[in-house]
mmCIF file of C-alpha atoms in Angstrom:
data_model
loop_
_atom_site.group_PDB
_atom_site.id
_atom_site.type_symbol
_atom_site.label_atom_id
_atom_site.label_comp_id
_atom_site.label_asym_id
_atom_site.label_seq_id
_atom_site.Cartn_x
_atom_site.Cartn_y
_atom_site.Cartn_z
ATOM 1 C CA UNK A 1 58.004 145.237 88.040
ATOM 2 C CA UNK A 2 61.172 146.820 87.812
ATOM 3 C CA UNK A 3 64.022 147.632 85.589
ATOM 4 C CA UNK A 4 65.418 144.330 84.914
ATOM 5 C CA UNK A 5 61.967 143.473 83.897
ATOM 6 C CA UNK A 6 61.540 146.028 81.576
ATOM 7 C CA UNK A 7 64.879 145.794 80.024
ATOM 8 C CA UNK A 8 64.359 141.416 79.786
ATOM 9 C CA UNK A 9 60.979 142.640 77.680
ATOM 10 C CA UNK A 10 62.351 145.315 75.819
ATOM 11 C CA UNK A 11 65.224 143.649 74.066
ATOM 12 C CA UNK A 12 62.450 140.583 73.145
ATOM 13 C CA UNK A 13 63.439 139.717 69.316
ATOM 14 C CA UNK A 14 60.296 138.837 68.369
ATOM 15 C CA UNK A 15 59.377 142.340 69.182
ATOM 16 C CA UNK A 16 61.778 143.786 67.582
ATOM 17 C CA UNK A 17 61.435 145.662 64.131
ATOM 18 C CA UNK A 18 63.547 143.544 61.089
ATOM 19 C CA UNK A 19 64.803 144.931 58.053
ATOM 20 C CA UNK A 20 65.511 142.786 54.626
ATOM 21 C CA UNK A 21 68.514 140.960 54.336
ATOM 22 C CA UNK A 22 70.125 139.431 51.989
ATOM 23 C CA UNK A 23 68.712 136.272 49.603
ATOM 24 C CA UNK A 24 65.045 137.681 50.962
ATOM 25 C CA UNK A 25 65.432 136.974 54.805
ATOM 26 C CA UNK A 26 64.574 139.566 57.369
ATOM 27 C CA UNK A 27 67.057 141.295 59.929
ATOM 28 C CA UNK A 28 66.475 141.782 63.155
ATOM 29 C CA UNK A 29 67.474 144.982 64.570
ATOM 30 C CA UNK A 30 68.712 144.013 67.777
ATOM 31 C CA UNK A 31 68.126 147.492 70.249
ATOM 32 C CA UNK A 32 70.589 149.217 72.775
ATOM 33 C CA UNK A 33 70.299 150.590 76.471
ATOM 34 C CA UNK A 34 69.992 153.785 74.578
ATOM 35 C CA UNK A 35 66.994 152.763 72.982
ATOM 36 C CA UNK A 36 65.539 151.164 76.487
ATOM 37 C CA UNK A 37 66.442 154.588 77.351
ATOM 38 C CA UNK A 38 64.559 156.218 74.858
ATOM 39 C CA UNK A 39 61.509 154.518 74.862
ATOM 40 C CA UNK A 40 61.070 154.458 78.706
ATOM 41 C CA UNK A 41 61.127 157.889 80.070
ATOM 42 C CA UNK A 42 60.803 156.510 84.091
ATOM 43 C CA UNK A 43 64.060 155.444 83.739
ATOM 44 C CA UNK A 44 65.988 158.334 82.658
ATOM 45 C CA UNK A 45 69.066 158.779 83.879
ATOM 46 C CA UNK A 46 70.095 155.536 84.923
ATOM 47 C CA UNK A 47 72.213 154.425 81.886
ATOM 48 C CA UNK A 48 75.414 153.386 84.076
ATOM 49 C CA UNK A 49 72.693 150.719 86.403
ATOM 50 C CA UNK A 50 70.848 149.986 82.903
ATOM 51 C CA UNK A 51 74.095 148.435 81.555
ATOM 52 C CA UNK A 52 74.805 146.874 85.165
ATOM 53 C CA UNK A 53 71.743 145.028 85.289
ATOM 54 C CA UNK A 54 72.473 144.113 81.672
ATOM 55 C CA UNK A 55 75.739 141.988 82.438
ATOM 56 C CA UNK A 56 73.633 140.767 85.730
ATOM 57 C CA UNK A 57 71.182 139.114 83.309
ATOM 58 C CA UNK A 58 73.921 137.809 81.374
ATOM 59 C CA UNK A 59 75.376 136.420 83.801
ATOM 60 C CA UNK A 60 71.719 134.639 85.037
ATOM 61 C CA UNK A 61 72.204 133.427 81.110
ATOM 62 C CA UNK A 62 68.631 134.914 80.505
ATOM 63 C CA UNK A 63 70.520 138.146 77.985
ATOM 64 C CA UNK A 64 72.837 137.920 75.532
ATOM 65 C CA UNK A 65 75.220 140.939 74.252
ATOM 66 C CA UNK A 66 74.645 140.358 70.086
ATOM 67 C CA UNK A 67 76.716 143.347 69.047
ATOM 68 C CA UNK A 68 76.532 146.940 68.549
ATOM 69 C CA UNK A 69 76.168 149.808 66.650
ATOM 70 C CA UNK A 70 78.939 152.970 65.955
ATOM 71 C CA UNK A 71 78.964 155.310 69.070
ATOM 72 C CA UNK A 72 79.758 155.288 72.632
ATOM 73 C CA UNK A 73 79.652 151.285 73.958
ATOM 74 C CA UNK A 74 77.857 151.613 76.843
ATOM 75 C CA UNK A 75 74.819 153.576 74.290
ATOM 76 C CA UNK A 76 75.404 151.307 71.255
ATOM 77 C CA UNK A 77 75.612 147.646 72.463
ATOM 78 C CA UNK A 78 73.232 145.574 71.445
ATOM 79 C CA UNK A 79 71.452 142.835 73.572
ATOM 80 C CA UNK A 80 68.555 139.994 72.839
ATOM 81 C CA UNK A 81 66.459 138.685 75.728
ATOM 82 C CA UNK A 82 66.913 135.007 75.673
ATOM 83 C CA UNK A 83 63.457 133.774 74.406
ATOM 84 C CA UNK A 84 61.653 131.300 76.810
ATOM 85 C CA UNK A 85 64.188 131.709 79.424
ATOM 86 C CA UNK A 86 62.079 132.815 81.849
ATOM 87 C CA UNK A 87 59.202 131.522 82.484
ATOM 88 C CA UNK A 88 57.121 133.952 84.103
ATOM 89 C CA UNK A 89 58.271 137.521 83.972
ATOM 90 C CA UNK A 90 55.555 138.857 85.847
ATOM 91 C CA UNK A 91 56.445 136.874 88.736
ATOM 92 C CA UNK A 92 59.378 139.197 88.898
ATOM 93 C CA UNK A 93 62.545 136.989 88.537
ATOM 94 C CA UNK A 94 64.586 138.937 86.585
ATOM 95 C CA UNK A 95 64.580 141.225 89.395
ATOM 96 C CA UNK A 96 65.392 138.735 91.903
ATOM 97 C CA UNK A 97 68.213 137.729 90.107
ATOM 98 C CA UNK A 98 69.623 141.182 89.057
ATOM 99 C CA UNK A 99 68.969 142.825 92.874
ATOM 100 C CA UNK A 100 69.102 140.009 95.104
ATOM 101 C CA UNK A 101 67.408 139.176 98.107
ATOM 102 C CA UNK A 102 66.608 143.210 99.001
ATOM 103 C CA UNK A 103 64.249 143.000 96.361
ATOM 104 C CA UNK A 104 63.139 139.408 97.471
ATOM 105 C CA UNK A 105 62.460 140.775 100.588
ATOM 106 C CA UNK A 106 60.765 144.109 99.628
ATOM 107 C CA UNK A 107 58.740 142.497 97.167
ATOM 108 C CA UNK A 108 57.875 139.297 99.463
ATOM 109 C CA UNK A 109 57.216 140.942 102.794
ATOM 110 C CA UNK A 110 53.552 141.484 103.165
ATOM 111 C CA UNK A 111 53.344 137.372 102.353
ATOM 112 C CA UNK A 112 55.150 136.501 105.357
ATOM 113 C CA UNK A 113 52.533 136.794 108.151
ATOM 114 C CA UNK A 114 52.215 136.848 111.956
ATOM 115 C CA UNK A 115 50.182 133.688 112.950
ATOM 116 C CA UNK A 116 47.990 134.457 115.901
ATOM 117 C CA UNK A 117 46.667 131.327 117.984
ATOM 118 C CA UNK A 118 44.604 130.160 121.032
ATOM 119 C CA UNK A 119 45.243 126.904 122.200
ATOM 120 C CA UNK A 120 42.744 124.449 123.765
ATOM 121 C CA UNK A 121 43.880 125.428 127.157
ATOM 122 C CA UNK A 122 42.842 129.097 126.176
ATOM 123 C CA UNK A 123 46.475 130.357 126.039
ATOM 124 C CA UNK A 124 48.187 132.905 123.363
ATOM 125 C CA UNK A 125 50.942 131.744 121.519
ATOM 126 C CA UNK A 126 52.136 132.991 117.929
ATOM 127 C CA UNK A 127 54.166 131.554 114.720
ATOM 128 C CA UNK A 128 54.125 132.466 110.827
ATOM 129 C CA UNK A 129 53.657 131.631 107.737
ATOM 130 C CA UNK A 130 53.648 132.806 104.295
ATOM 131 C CA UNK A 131 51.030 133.077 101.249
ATOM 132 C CA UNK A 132 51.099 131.145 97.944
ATOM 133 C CA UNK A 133 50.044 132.436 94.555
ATOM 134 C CA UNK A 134 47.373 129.914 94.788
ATOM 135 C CA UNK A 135 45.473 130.833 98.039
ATOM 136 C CA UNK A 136 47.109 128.682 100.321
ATOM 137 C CA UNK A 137 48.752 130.012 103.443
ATOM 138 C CA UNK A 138 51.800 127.825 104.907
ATOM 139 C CA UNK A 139 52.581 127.755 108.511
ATOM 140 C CA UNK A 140 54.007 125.154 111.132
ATOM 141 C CA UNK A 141 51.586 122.403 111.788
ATOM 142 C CA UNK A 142 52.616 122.186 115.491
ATOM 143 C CA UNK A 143 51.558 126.004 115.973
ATOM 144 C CA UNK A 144 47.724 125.177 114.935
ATOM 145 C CA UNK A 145 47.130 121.553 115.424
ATOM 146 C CA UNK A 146 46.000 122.122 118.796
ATOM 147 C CA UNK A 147 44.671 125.339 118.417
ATOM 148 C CA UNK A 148 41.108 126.460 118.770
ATOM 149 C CA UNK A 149 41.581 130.086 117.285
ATOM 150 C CA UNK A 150 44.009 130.834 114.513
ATOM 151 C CA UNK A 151 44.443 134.780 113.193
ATOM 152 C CA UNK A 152 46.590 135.308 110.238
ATOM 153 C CA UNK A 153 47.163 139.142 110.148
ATOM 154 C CA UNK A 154 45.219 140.708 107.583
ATOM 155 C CA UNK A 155 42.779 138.069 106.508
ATOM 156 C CA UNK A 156 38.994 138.712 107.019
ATOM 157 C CA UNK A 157 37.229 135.477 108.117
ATOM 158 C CA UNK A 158 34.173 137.265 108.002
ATOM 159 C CA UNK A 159 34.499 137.649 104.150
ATOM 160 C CA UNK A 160 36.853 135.213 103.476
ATOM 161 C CA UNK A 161 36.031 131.595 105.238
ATOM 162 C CA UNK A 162 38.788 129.140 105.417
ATOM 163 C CA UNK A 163 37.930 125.842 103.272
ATOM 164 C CA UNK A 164 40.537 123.514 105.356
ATOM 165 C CA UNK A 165 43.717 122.535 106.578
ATOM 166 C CA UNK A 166 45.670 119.924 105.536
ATOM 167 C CA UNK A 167 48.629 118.173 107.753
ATOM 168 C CA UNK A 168 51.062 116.019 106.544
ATOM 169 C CA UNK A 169 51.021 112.252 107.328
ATOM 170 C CA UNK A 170 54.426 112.198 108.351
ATOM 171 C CA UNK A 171 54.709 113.390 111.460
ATOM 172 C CA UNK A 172 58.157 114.403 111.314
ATOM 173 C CA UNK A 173 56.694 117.008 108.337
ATOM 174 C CA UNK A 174 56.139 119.768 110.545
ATOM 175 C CA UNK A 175 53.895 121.570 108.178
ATOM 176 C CA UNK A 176 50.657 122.547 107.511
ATOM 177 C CA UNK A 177 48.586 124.239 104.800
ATOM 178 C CA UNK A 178 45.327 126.679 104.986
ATOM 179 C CA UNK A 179 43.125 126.382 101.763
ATOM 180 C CA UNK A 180 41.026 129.459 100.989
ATOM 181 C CA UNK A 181 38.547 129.963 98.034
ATOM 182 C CA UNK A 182 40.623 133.162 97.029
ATOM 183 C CA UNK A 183 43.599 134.853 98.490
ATOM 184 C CA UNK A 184 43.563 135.260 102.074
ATOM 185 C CA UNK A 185 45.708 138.720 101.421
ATOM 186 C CA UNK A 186 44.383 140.961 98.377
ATOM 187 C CA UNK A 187 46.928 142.460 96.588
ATOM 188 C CA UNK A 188 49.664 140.622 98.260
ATOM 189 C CA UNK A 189 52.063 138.855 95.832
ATOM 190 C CA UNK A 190 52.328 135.504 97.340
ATOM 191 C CA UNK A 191 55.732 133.395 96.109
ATOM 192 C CA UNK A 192 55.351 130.502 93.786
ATOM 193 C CA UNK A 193 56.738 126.843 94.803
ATOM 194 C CA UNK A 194 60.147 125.860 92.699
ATOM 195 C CA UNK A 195 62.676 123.502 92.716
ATOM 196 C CA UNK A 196 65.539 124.038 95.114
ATOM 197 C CA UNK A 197 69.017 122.380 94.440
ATOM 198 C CA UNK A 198 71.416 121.281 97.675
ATOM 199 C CA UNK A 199 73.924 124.488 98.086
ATOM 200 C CA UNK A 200 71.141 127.355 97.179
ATOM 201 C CA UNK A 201 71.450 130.523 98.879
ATOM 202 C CA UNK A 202 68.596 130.768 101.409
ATOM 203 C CA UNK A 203 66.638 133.926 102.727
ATOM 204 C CA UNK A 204 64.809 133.636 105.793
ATOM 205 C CA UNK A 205 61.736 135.681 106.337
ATOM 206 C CA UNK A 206 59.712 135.277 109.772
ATOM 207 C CA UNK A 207 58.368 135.940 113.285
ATOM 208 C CA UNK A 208 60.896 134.189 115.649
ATOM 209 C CA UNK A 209 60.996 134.989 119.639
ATOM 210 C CA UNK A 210 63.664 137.854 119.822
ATOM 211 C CA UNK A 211 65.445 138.868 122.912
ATOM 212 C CA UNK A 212 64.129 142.317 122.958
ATOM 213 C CA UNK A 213 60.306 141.446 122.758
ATOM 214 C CA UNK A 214 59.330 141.320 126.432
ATOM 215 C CA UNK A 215 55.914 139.460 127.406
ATOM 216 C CA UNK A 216 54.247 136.615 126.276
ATOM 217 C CA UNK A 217 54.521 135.446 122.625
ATOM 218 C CA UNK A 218 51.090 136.559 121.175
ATOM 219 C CA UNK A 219 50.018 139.174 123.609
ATOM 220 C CA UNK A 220 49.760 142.802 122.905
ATOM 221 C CA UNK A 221 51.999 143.682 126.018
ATOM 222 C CA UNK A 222 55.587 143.962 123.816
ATOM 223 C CA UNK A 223 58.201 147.233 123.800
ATOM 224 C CA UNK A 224 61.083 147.684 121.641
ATOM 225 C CA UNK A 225 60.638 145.615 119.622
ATOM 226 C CA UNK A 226 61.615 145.927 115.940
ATOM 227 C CA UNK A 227 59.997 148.412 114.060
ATOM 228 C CA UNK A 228 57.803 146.324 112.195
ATOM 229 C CA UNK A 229 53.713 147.680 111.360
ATOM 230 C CA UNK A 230 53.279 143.640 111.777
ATOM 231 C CA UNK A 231 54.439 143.259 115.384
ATOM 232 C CA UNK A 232 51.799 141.904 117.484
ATOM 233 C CA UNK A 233 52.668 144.960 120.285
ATOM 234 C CA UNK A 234 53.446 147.539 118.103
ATOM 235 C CA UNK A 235 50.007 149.532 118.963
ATOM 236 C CA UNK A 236 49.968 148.465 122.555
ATOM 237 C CA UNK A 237 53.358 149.971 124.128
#
């Protein structure tokens, strides 16, 4: 991932070296952004973001500032990762919450897909939906309940078949979930299901109708669109 990632693991006490203390118990020798620095050459010269991102994670109440050494403050504070705090740092949420939704949405964007269908009557229409870690692929249920083709942009049915898809009871759940044996998308990180709380910020990542995409939703007949290597029309003109 990126640097609040690396800083989160670096400053890790139980990686840390100790020295004795007093009455037999061991120190810890809590590390600086000058250390980070030190020991993670890629990130040279970024000492002024280094120390930004530190008070971001703060803030997020996943770092704590536990001192410092003699020297220059922004070189000599001392910081421990909050142990357990996060719970998966390869998913990349110290990131997300240092950066923000750019790196949400530069991270995310190959999961959110174009959803190409056919309906019964034989006509093109299009949606989207976006992966989970655990091969499922979530779109609307009203864009392929009645569909007899359905093409999610980049998956290979050929090498990949679909194992089913599974619509909510309630019909006023407008949702509906493709189950494959593996990841529809290789090497796309899909997002991970959490719990939201009333008065989140939201980010919203799609395929709606926009007023400069001229044709028919789904056909390969659209100009100006936006500049996006996932528009349906982007090869056509």
């Amino acid at each position: 991932m990126g640097l609040a990632t690396d800083l989160y693991r670096f400053f890790n006490p139980l990686t840390a070296q100790t020295t004795p203390g007093p009455n037999g118990s061991n120190q810890i020798n809590f590390r600086t952004v000058g250390d980070f620095l030190g020991a993670h050459p890629q990130h040279n010269g970024r000492l002024l973001e280094a120390v930004s991102v530190c008070g971001r994670l703060i803030d997020a109440g996943i770092l704590a500032r536990v001192g410092g050494r003699p020297g220059p403050e922004l070189l000599t504070a001392t910081y421990m990762s909050i142990p357990r705090a996060v719970q998966n740092v390869d998913y990349g949420t110290c990131d997300f919450l240092a950066f923000g939704f750019p790196v949400i949405r530069q991270h995310f964007g190959g999961a959110v897909r174009p959803v190409v269908v056919e309906t019964l009557e034989g006509a093109p229409d299009i949606g989207s939906g976006f992966l989970l870690r655990d091969r499922y692929f979530v779109t609307a249920a009203h864009c392929i309940r009645d569909a007899q083709r359905v093409e999610i942009r980049g998956w290979l049915p050929g090498k990949l078949s679909l194992q089913g898809v599974y619509f909510s009871g309630e019909q006023r759940c407008d949702v509906a979930v493709l189950a494959f044996s593996t990841s529809p998308l290789l090497g796309v990180p899909g997002f991970d299901l959490g719990e939201p709380s009333i008065l989140d910020d939201v980010l919203v990542m799609g395929y709606p109708p926009h007023p400069r995409i001229r044709g028919t939703p789904g056909q390969r007949n659209c100009t100006n669109c936006w500049p996006s290597p996932e528009c349906p029309g982007r090869d056509s003109g």
